[in-house]
Short mmCIF file of C-alpha atoms in Angstrom, two decimals:
data_model
loop_
_atom_site.label_atom_id
_atom_site.label_comp_id
_atom_site.label_asym_id
_atom_site.label_seq_id
_atom_site.Cartn_x
_atom_site.Cartn_y
_atom_site.Cartn_z
CA MET A 1 105.37 68.07 75.14
CA ASN A 2 103.91 65.31 77.29
CA GLU A 3 106.72 63.34 78.98
CA CYS A 4 110.44 63.12 78.28
CA ILE A 5 112.95 60.54 79.48
CA GLU A 6 116.37 62.13 79.92
CA PHE A 7 119.78 60.50 80.25
CA LEU A 8 122.27 63.25 81.01
CA PRO A 9 126.07 62.94 81.33
CA PRO A 10 127.42 62.70 84.88
CA ASN A 11 128.95 66.18 84.90
CA ASP A 12 127.18 69.51 84.63
CA GLY A 13 129.18 70.67 81.63
CA VAL A 14 128.15 71.10 78.04
CA PRO A 15 127.41 67.65 76.54
CA PRO A 16 129.62 66.78 73.56
CA GLN A 17 126.57 65.29 71.85
CA LEU A 18 122.80 65.64 72.10
CA MET A 19 120.68 62.78 70.80
CA VAL A 20 116.91 63.15 70.57
CA LEU A 21 114.96 59.93 69.98
CA LEU A 22 111.50 60.15 68.41
CA HIS A 23 109.10 57.22 68.66
CA GLY A 24 106.57 55.98 66.14
CA VAL A 25 102.80 56.51 66.07
CA GLY A 26 101.08 54.85 69.01
CA GLY A 27 104.39 54.45 70.79
CA ASP A 28 105.88 56.13 73.81
CA ALA A 29 109.27 57.03 75.23
CA ALA A 30 109.70 53.56 76.74
CA SER A 31 109.43 51.97 73.28
CA MET A 32 112.72 53.66 72.35
CA LEU A 33 114.66 52.44 75.40
CA PRO A 34 116.43 49.51 73.65
CA LEU A 35 117.82 51.94 71.06
CA ALA A 36 118.62 54.44 73.81
CA GLN A 37 120.59 51.86 75.79
CA ALA A 38 122.59 50.86 72.72
CA LEU A 39 123.47 54.49 72.03
CA ARG A 40 124.33 55.16 75.69
CA ALA A 41 126.73 52.22 75.69
CA GLU A 42 128.59 53.68 72.71
CA PHE A 43 128.30 57.37 73.59
CA PRO A 44 128.20 57.57 77.41
CA GLN A 45 128.97 61.31 77.53
CA ALA A 46 126.05 62.24 75.28
CA ALA A 47 122.85 63.81 76.55
CA LEU A 48 120.07 61.50 75.35
CA LEU A 49 116.44 62.60 75.43
CA ILE A 50 113.29 60.66 74.51
CA PRO A 51 110.30 63.01 74.28
CA GLU A 52 106.79 61.67 73.82
CA GLY A 53 104.46 62.76 71.05
CA PHE A 54 102.44 65.92 71.50
CA ASP A 55 99.05 64.21 71.45
CA ALA A 56 97.41 61.05 72.69
CA PHE A 57 97.18 58.36 70.02
CA ASP A 58 93.76 58.54 68.38
CA GLY A 59 93.91 55.04 66.95
CA GLY A 60 92.00 53.34 69.73
CA SER A 61 94.80 52.27 72.08
CA ALA A 62 97.28 53.79 74.50
CA GLY A 63 100.33 55.67 73.29
CA ARG A 64 101.23 59.00 71.77
CA GLN A 65 101.51 60.48 68.29
CA TRP A 66 103.25 63.39 66.60
CA PHE A 67 100.38 63.75 64.15
CA SER A 68 97.19 61.86 63.41
CA VAL A 69 97.13 59.16 60.76
CA ASN A 70 93.33 58.87 60.76
CA SER A 71 92.16 59.21 57.15
CA ILE A 72 95.66 60.28 56.15
CA THR A 73 96.44 60.59 52.44
CA GLU A 74 99.38 61.65 50.31
CA GLU A 75 97.58 64.98 49.90
CA ASN A 76 96.93 65.83 53.56
CA ARG A 77 100.06 64.29 55.10
CA PRO A 78 102.36 67.30 54.41
CA ALA A 79 100.14 69.75 56.31
CA ARG A 80 99.87 67.42 59.31
CA VAL A 81 103.61 66.88 59.40
CA ALA A 82 104.29 70.61 59.05
CA ALA A 83 102.07 71.42 62.04
CA ALA A 84 103.86 68.84 64.20
CA ARG A 85 107.25 70.02 62.95
CA GLU A 86 106.59 73.61 64.00
CA ARG A 87 105.82 72.48 67.54
CA PHE A 88 108.83 70.18 67.66
CA VAL A 89 111.26 72.81 66.35
CA LYS A 90 110.26 75.17 69.17
CA TRP A 91 110.83 72.40 71.70
CA LEU A 92 114.21 71.50 70.17
CA HIS A 93 115.45 75.10 70.18
CA ALA A 94 114.50 75.39 73.86
CA THR A 95 116.15 72.06 74.70
CA GLN A 96 119.39 72.96 72.93
CA ALA A 97 119.48 76.26 74.82
CA ARG A 98 118.76 74.56 78.16
CA LEU A 99 121.52 72.00 77.71
CA ARG A 100 123.85 74.44 75.91
CA ALA A 101 124.14 71.94 73.06
CA GLU A 102 125.00 73.33 69.65
CA PRO A 103 122.95 72.25 66.62
CA ALA A 104 126.05 70.75 65.00
CA VAL A 105 126.36 68.15 67.79
CA THR A 106 122.64 67.35 67.80
CA ALA A 107 121.37 64.11 66.27
CA LEU A 108 117.70 63.42 65.62
CA VAL A 109 117.01 59.68 65.76
CA GLY A 110 113.51 58.74 64.66
CA PHE A 111 111.54 55.56 64.09
CA SER A 112 108.59 55.42 61.65
CA GLN A 113 106.48 58.54 62.32
CA GLY A 114 109.36 59.89 64.40
CA ALA A 115 111.66 59.41 61.39
CA ILE A 116 109.26 61.41 59.23
CA LEU A 117 109.36 64.22 61.78
CA ALA A 118 113.17 64.10 61.96
CA LEU A 119 113.61 64.19 58.17
CA GLU A 120 111.13 67.00 57.69
CA THR A 121 112.69 69.01 60.53
CA ALA A 122 116.11 68.82 58.89
CA GLN A 123 114.54 69.73 55.57
CA ALA A 124 112.76 72.80 56.94
CA GLU A 125 115.62 74.13 59.10
CA ASP A 126 118.97 73.10 57.68
CA GLY A 127 121.61 72.78 60.38
CA LEU A 128 119.22 72.54 63.34
CA ALA A 129 120.74 69.07 63.72
CA GLY A 130 124.07 67.84 62.46
CA ARG A 131 122.75 64.35 61.82
CA VAL A 132 119.46 62.56 61.28
CA LEU A 133 119.08 58.81 61.66
CA ALA A 134 115.77 57.79 60.12
CA PHE A 135 114.67 54.23 60.88
CA SER A 136 111.78 52.93 58.74
CA GLY A 137 110.76 56.43 57.68
CA ARG A 138 109.98 58.55 54.65
CA TYR A 139 109.53 62.14 53.58
CA ALA A 140 106.07 63.62 53.60
CA VAL A 141 107.05 64.97 50.18
CA LEU A 142 110.33 64.19 48.43
CA PRO A 143 112.61 67.25 48.82
CA ASP A 144 113.35 69.80 46.12
CA HIS A 145 116.65 70.75 47.76
CA ALA A 146 119.08 68.96 50.04
CA PRO A 147 120.27 70.10 53.47
CA ARG A 148 123.86 71.36 53.41
CA LEU A 149 124.54 71.25 57.15
CA THR A 150 122.84 67.97 58.04
CA THR A 151 123.94 64.43 57.25
CA LEU A 152 121.07 61.98 56.71
CA HIS A 153 121.33 58.28 57.49
CA LEU A 154 118.41 56.19 56.20
CA LEU A 155 117.96 52.75 57.78
CA HIS A 156 115.22 50.39 56.69
CA GLY A 157 114.01 46.82 56.78
CA GLY A 158 113.78 45.23 53.37
CA ALA A 159 110.62 43.34 54.36
CA ASP A 160 108.85 46.38 55.85
CA THR A 161 105.20 46.29 54.78
CA VAL A 162 104.12 49.28 56.91
CA MET A 163 106.58 51.75 55.38
CA PRO A 164 108.02 49.98 52.33
CA ALA A 165 111.76 50.31 51.71
CA ARG A 166 111.07 51.93 48.34
CA HIS A 167 110.47 55.18 50.24
CA ALA A 168 114.05 55.10 51.52
CA ARG A 169 115.45 54.23 48.09
CA GLU A 170 113.48 57.05 46.46
CA ALA A 171 114.71 59.46 49.14
CA LEU A 172 118.35 58.48 48.60
CA ASP A 173 118.02 58.82 44.82
CA ARG A 174 116.49 62.28 45.20
CA LEU A 175 119.10 63.44 47.73
CA ALA A 176 121.93 62.16 45.53
CA LEU A 177 120.49 64.07 42.58
CA LEU A 178 120.36 67.21 44.73
CA GLY A 179 123.90 66.81 46.04
CA GLY A 180 122.87 65.86 49.57
CA ASP A 181 124.93 64.03 52.18
CA ALA A 182 123.02 60.81 52.77
CA THR A 183 123.53 57.08 53.29
CA LEU A 184 121.16 54.14 53.03
CA ASP A 185 121.34 50.77 54.75
CA ILE A 186 118.69 48.11 54.14
CA ALA A 187 118.51 44.94 56.23
CA GLU A 188 116.93 42.26 54.06
CA GLY A 189 114.30 40.11 55.77
CA VAL A 190 113.69 42.74 58.46
CA GLY A 191 110.26 44.28 58.88
CA HIS A 192 109.00 47.49 60.47
CA GLU A 193 111.09 47.40 63.62
CA LEU A 194 114.15 48.74 65.39
CA HIS A 195 116.10 45.61 64.57
CA PRO A 196 119.52 45.05 66.21
CA ALA A 197 121.17 44.88 62.77
CA LEU A 198 119.89 48.35 61.91
CA ILE A 199 120.85 49.73 65.32
CA ALA A 200 124.38 48.35 64.88
CA GLU A 201 124.62 49.93 61.43
CA ALA A 202 123.40 53.27 62.79
CA ILE A 203 126.15 53.25 65.41
CA HIS A 204 128.67 52.34 62.72
CA ARG A 205 127.52 55.30 60.63
CA LEU A 206 127.79 57.66 63.60
CA ARG A 207 131.32 56.48 64.34
CA THR A 208 132.76 56.26 60.83
CA HIS A 209 130.88 58.48 58.36
CA ILE A 210 132.70 61.75 57.70
CA PRO A 211 130.11 64.40 56.80
CA HIS A 212 130.31 65.87 53.33
CA ARG A 213 130.66 69.38 54.79
CA THR A 214 133.77 68.27 56.69
CA TRP A 215 135.39 67.01 53.50
CA GLN A 216 134.37 70.21 51.76
CA ALA A 217 136.01 72.35 54.44
CA ALA A 218 139.17 70.21 54.45
CA LEU A 219 139.61 69.97 50.70
CA GLY A 220 138.24 73.36 49.69
CA ALA A 221 136.10 71.76 47.00
CA VAL A 222 132.86 69.81 46.69
CA PRO A 223 133.56 66.20 45.69
CA ALA A 224 131.03 64.24 43.72
CA LEU A 225 128.74 62.34 46.06
CA GLN A 226 128.32 58.64 45.62
CA ARG A 227 125.40 56.49 46.64
CA GLY A 228 125.80 55.77 50.33
CA GLY A 229 125.56 52.32 51.78
CA GLU A 230 124.62 48.93 50.41
CA PRO A 231 121.83 46.55 51.30
CA HIS A 232 122.90 43.72 53.54
#
């Protein structure tokens, strides 16, 4: 890992929450600071980390990337994402151990390419994070099974031309079919950005959404999942 901005709780104890923010291609840790500050205001006791992508951005400007998008296609994207995911999973395991943060209290919060990495990490290692918040993201390949120990919150701009919102809708439809625990919020008129409306909705989801697995444990049965969230 290159650099990592860390906001740690004031005490030396085990943090009640660990939030890992993952930037988009060509971005850096500083690009996630507005989201980080919003989350810190709501969850001041959380450990909040913003790592930078493994490699320098190869698109001709400064910044970092999790994987290259040069000549990327639907066919070669999965292999590139998988290689980045393997490196990230090792880093996340080490970080959780260092901070003594359990996977269940870990949230992966990604934007664009960072959202792809977050979704694919949860898909490959169910339960490594209790929640994923994917802003303006997509799957490298739509899943053939749904995580059982991870809740997925999809947040997207309806006017996104970089990563069209249809990717989020297709992901929600697939996860619902597979019995996954997922929500979708679309902000109409918003493009490819960490818009305040989407950040506010993400915080609302973190505060109010009861994970499916919690209901299952409480009720002793698996209720039928409904489509999560409505465009606004």
